[in-house]
Coordinates of C-alpha atoms and ligand atoms in Angstrom, one line a residue:
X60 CA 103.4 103.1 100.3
X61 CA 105.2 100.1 98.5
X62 CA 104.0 98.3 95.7
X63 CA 105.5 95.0 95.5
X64 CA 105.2 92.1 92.9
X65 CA 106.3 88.9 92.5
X66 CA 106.3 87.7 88.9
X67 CA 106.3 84.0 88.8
X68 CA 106.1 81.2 85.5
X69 CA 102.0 81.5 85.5
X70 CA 101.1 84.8 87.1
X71 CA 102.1 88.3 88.1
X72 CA 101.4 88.6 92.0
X73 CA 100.9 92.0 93.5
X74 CA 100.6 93.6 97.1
X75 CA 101.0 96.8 98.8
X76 CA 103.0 97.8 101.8
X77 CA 102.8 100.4 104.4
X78 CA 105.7 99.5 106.3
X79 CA 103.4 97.5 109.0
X80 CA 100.7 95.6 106.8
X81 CA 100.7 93.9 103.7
X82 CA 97.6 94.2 101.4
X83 CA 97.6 91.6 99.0
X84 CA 96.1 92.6 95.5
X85 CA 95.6 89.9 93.5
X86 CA 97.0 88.3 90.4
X87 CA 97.3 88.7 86.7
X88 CA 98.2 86.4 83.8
X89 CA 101.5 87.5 81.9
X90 CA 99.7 88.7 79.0
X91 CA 97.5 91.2 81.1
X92 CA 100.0 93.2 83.0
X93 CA 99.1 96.3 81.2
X94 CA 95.9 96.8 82.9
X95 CA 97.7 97.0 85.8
X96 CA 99.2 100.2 84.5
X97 CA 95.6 102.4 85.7
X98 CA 95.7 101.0 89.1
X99 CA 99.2 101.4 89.5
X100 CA 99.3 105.2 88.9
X101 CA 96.8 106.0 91.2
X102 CA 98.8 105.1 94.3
X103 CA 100.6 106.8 96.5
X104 CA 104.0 105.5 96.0
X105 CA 107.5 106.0 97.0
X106 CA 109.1 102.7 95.5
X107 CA 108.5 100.1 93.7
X108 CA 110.6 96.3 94.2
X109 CA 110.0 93.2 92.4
X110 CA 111.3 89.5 91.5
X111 CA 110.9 88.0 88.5
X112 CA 111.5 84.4 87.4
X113 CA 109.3 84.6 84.5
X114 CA 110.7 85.8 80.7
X115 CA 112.3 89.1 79.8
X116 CA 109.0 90.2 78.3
X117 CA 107.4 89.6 81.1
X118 CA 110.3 92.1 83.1
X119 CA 109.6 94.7 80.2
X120 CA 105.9 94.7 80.8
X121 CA 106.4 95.2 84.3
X122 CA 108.4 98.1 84.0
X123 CA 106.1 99.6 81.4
X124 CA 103.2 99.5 83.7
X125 CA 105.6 100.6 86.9
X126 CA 105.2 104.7 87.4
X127 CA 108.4 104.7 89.2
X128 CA 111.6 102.7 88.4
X129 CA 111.5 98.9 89.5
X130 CA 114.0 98.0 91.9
X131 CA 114.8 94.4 90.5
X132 CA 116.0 92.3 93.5
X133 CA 118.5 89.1 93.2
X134 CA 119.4 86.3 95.2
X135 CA 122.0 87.2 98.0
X136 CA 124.9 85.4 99.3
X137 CA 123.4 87.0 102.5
X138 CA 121.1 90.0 104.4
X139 CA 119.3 89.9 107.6
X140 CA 120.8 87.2 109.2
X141 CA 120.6 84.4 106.5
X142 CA 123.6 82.8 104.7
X143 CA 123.0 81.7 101.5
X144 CA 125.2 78.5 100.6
X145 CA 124.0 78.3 96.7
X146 CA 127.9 77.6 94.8
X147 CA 126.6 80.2 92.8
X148 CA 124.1 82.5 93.7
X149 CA 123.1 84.6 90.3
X150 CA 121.9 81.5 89.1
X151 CA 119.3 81.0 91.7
X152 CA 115.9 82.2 91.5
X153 CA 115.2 85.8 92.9
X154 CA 111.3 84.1 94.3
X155 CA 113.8 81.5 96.2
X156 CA 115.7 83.6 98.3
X157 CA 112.7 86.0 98.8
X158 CA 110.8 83.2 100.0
X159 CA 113.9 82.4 102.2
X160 CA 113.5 85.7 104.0
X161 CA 110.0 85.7 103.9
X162 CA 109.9 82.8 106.2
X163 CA 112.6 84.5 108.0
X164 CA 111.0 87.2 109.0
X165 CA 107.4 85.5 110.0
X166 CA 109.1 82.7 111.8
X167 CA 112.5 84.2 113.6
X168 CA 115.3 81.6 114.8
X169 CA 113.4 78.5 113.4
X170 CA 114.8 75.4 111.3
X171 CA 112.0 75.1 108.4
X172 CA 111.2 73.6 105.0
X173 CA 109.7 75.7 103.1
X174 CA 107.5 74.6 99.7
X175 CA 106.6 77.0 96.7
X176 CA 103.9 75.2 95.1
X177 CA 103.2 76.8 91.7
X178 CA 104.7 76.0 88.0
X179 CA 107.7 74.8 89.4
X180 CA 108.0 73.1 93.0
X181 CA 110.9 74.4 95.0
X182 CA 111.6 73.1 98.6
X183 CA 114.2 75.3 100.5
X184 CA 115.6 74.2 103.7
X185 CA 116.5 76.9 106.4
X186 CA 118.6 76.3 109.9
X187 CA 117.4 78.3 112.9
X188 CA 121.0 79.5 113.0
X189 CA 120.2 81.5 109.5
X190 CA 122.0 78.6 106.9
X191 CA 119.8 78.5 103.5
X192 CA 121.8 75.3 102.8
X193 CA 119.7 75.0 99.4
X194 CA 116.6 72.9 97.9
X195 CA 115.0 71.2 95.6
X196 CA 113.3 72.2 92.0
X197 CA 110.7 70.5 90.2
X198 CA 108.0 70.5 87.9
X199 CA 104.8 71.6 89.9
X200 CA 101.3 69.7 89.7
X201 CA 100.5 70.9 86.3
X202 CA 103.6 70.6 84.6
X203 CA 104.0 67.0 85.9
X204 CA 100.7 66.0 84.0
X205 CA 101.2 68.2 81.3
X206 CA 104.1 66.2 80.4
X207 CA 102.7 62.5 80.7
X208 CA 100.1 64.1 78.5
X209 CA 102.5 65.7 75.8
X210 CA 104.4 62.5 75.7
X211 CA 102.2 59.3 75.7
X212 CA 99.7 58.2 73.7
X213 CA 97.2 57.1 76.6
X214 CA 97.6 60.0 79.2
X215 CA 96.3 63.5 77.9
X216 CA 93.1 63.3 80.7
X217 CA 91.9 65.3 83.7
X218 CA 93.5 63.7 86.8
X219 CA 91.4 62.0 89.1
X220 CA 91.9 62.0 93.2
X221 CA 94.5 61.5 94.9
X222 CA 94.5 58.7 96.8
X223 CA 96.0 55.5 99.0
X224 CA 95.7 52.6 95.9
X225 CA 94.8 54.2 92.7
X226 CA 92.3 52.2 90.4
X227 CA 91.9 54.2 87.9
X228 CA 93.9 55.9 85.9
X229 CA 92.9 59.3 86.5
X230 CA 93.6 58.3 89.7
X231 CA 96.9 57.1 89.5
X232 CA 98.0 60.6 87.3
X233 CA 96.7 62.9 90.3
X234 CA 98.1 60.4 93.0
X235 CA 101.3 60.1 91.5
X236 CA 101.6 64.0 90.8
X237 CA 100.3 64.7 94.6
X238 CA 103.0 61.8 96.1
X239 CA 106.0 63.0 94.1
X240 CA 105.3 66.7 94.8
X241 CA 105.2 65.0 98.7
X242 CA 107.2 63.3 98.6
X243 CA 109.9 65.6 97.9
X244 CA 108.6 68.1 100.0
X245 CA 109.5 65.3 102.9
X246 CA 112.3 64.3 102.5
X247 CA 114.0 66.8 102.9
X248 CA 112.5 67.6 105.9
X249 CA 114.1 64.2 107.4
X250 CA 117.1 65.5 105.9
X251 CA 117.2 69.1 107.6
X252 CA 115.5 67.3 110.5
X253 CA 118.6 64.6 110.4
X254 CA 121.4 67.6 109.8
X255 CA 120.1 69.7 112.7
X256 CA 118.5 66.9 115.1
X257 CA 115.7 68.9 115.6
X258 CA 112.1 68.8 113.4
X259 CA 112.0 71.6 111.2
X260 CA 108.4 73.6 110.6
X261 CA 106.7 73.2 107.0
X262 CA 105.9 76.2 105.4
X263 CA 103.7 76.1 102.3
X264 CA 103.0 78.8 99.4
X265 CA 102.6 79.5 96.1
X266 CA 99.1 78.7 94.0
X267 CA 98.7 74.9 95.1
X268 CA 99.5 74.9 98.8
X269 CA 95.9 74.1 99.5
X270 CA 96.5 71.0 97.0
X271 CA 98.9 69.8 98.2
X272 CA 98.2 70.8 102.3
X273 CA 95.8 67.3 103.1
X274 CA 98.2 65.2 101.9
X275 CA 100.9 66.0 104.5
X276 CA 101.5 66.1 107.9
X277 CA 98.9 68.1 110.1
X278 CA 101.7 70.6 111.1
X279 CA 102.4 71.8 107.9
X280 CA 101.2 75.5 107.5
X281 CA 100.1 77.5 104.6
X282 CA 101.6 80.9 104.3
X283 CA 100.7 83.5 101.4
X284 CA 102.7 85.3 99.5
X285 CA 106.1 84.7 100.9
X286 CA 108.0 86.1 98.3
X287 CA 105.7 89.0 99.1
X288 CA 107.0 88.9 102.6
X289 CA 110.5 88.9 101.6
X290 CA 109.9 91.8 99.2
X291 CA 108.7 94.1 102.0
X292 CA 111.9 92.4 104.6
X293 CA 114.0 94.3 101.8
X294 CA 112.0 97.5 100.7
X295 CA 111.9 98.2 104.9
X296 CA 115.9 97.3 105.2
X297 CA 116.9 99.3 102.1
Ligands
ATP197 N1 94.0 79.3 86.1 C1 95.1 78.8 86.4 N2 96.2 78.9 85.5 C2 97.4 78.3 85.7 N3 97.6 77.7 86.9 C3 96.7 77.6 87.8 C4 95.4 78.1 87.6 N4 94.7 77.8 88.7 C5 95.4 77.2 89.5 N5 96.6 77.0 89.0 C6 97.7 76.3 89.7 O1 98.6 77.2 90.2 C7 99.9 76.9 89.9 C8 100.7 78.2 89.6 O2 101.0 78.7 90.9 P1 101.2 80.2 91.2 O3 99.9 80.8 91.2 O4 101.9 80.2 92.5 O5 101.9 80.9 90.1 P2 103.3 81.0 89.5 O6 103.2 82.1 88.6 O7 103.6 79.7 88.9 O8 104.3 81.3 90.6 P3 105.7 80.8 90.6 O9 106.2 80.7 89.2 O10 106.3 81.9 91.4 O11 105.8 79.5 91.3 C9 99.9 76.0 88.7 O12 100.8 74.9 88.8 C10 98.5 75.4 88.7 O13 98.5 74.1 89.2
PAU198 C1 112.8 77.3 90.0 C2 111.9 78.5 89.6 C3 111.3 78.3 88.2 C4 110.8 78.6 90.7 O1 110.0 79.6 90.4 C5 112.8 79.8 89.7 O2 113.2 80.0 91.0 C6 114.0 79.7 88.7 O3 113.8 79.9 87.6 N1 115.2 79.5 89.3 C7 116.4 79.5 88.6 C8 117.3 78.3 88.9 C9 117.6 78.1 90.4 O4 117.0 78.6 91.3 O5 118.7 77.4 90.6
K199 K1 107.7 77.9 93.0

């Protein structure tokens, strides 16, 4: 058995693998990854692989809580089929490419967008012929209304709902968060969809998917734990 974990901005994700199912395990904040440490030793395991785009403290208390060495994984210029075209690929995020051949792997041969909703938003585009030709980063939901509340004098509120003519403005922060997030999100879907002449699939993950999910086209699926699912494409290849 694998243990896998995905260590994004917010949280520290964690799942186990058997080489045919994933079991999801929940979540921790950065600053409790030591209780994982109990849980952790108790397993069965024969490896352990992770990605981290979070600080270096947050790699350290990983590997202090790991009972076997972590295998750190990277970005790739390319494995199982997909090319990466980032110029430069050690500067992209490790959760990026993993959510890359995450999607890969549940949905074989297909052109799709894929969106990481958490601290960041990042929105990845994939060709059914296996070109990562790159994506998008910005803030995610929180972050956006974190900043208009650090940096006005007006705006440090709970958002409102999103919705089509804000008349409020709790309103107008969550609508404007939820239709730049969107937005985003699809546009470059017409873009891959304009590239490859064919409509790509939207994936969504990451903490708000189900945010974000009503305010976009019916098609658009939520997936779990992609990075996850890109972890476990590597720990069976390797
Ligand atoms: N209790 C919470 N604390 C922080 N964020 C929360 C909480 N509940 C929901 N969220 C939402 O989840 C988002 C974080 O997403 P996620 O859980 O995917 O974590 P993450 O660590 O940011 O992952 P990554 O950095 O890999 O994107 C935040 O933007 C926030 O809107
Ligand atoms: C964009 C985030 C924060 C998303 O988690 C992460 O992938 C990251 O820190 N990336 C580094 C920069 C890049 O991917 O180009
Ligand atoms: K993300």
């Amino acid at each position: 058995m694998k243990l896998l974990i995905d260590a994004g901005n917010t949280r520290v994700k964690w799942a186990l693998w058997d080489g045919h199912q994933l079991q999801p395990q929940g979540a921790v904040a950065h600053a409790d990854i030591a209780t994982l440490a109990a849980p952790w030793a108790a397993l069965p395991l024969s490896a352990v692989l992770a990605a981290s785009v979070a600080h270096e403290a947050v790699r350290q208390a990983i590997e202090a809580a790991s009972p076997l060495p972590v295998q750190w994984q990277r970005a790739q210029a390319a494995a199982f089929g997909v090319r990466n075209h980032y110029r430069n690929v050690a500067e992209q995020g490790a959760d990026r490419w993993l959510a890359v051949l995450g999607a890969r792997q549940r949905y074989p041969a297909q052109d799709v967008v894929i969106a990481s909703a958490g601290t960041a938003l990042t929105v990845e585009a994939l060709t059914a012929e296996g070109d990562y030709l790159g994506g998008l980063i910005l803030p995610g939901y929180r972050l956006m209304l974190a900043s208009l509340a650090q940096n006005t004098a007006n705006l440090d509120r709970a958002a409102g709902h999103a919705c089509a003519f804000p008349q409020g403005t709790e309103d107008a922060l969550a609508s404007g968060a939820i239709d730049a997030l969107c937005g985003a999100i699809q546009r470059l879907q017409q873009r891959l969809a304009a590239h490859t002449g064919r409509a790509p699939r939207l994936l969504l993950t990451g903490g708000d998917a189900a945010l974000l999910q009503p305010h976009l086209p019916p098609d658009a699926r939520m997936v779990d734990n992609l990075v996850i699912y890109g972890l476990a494409s590597v720990a069976d290849g390797s």
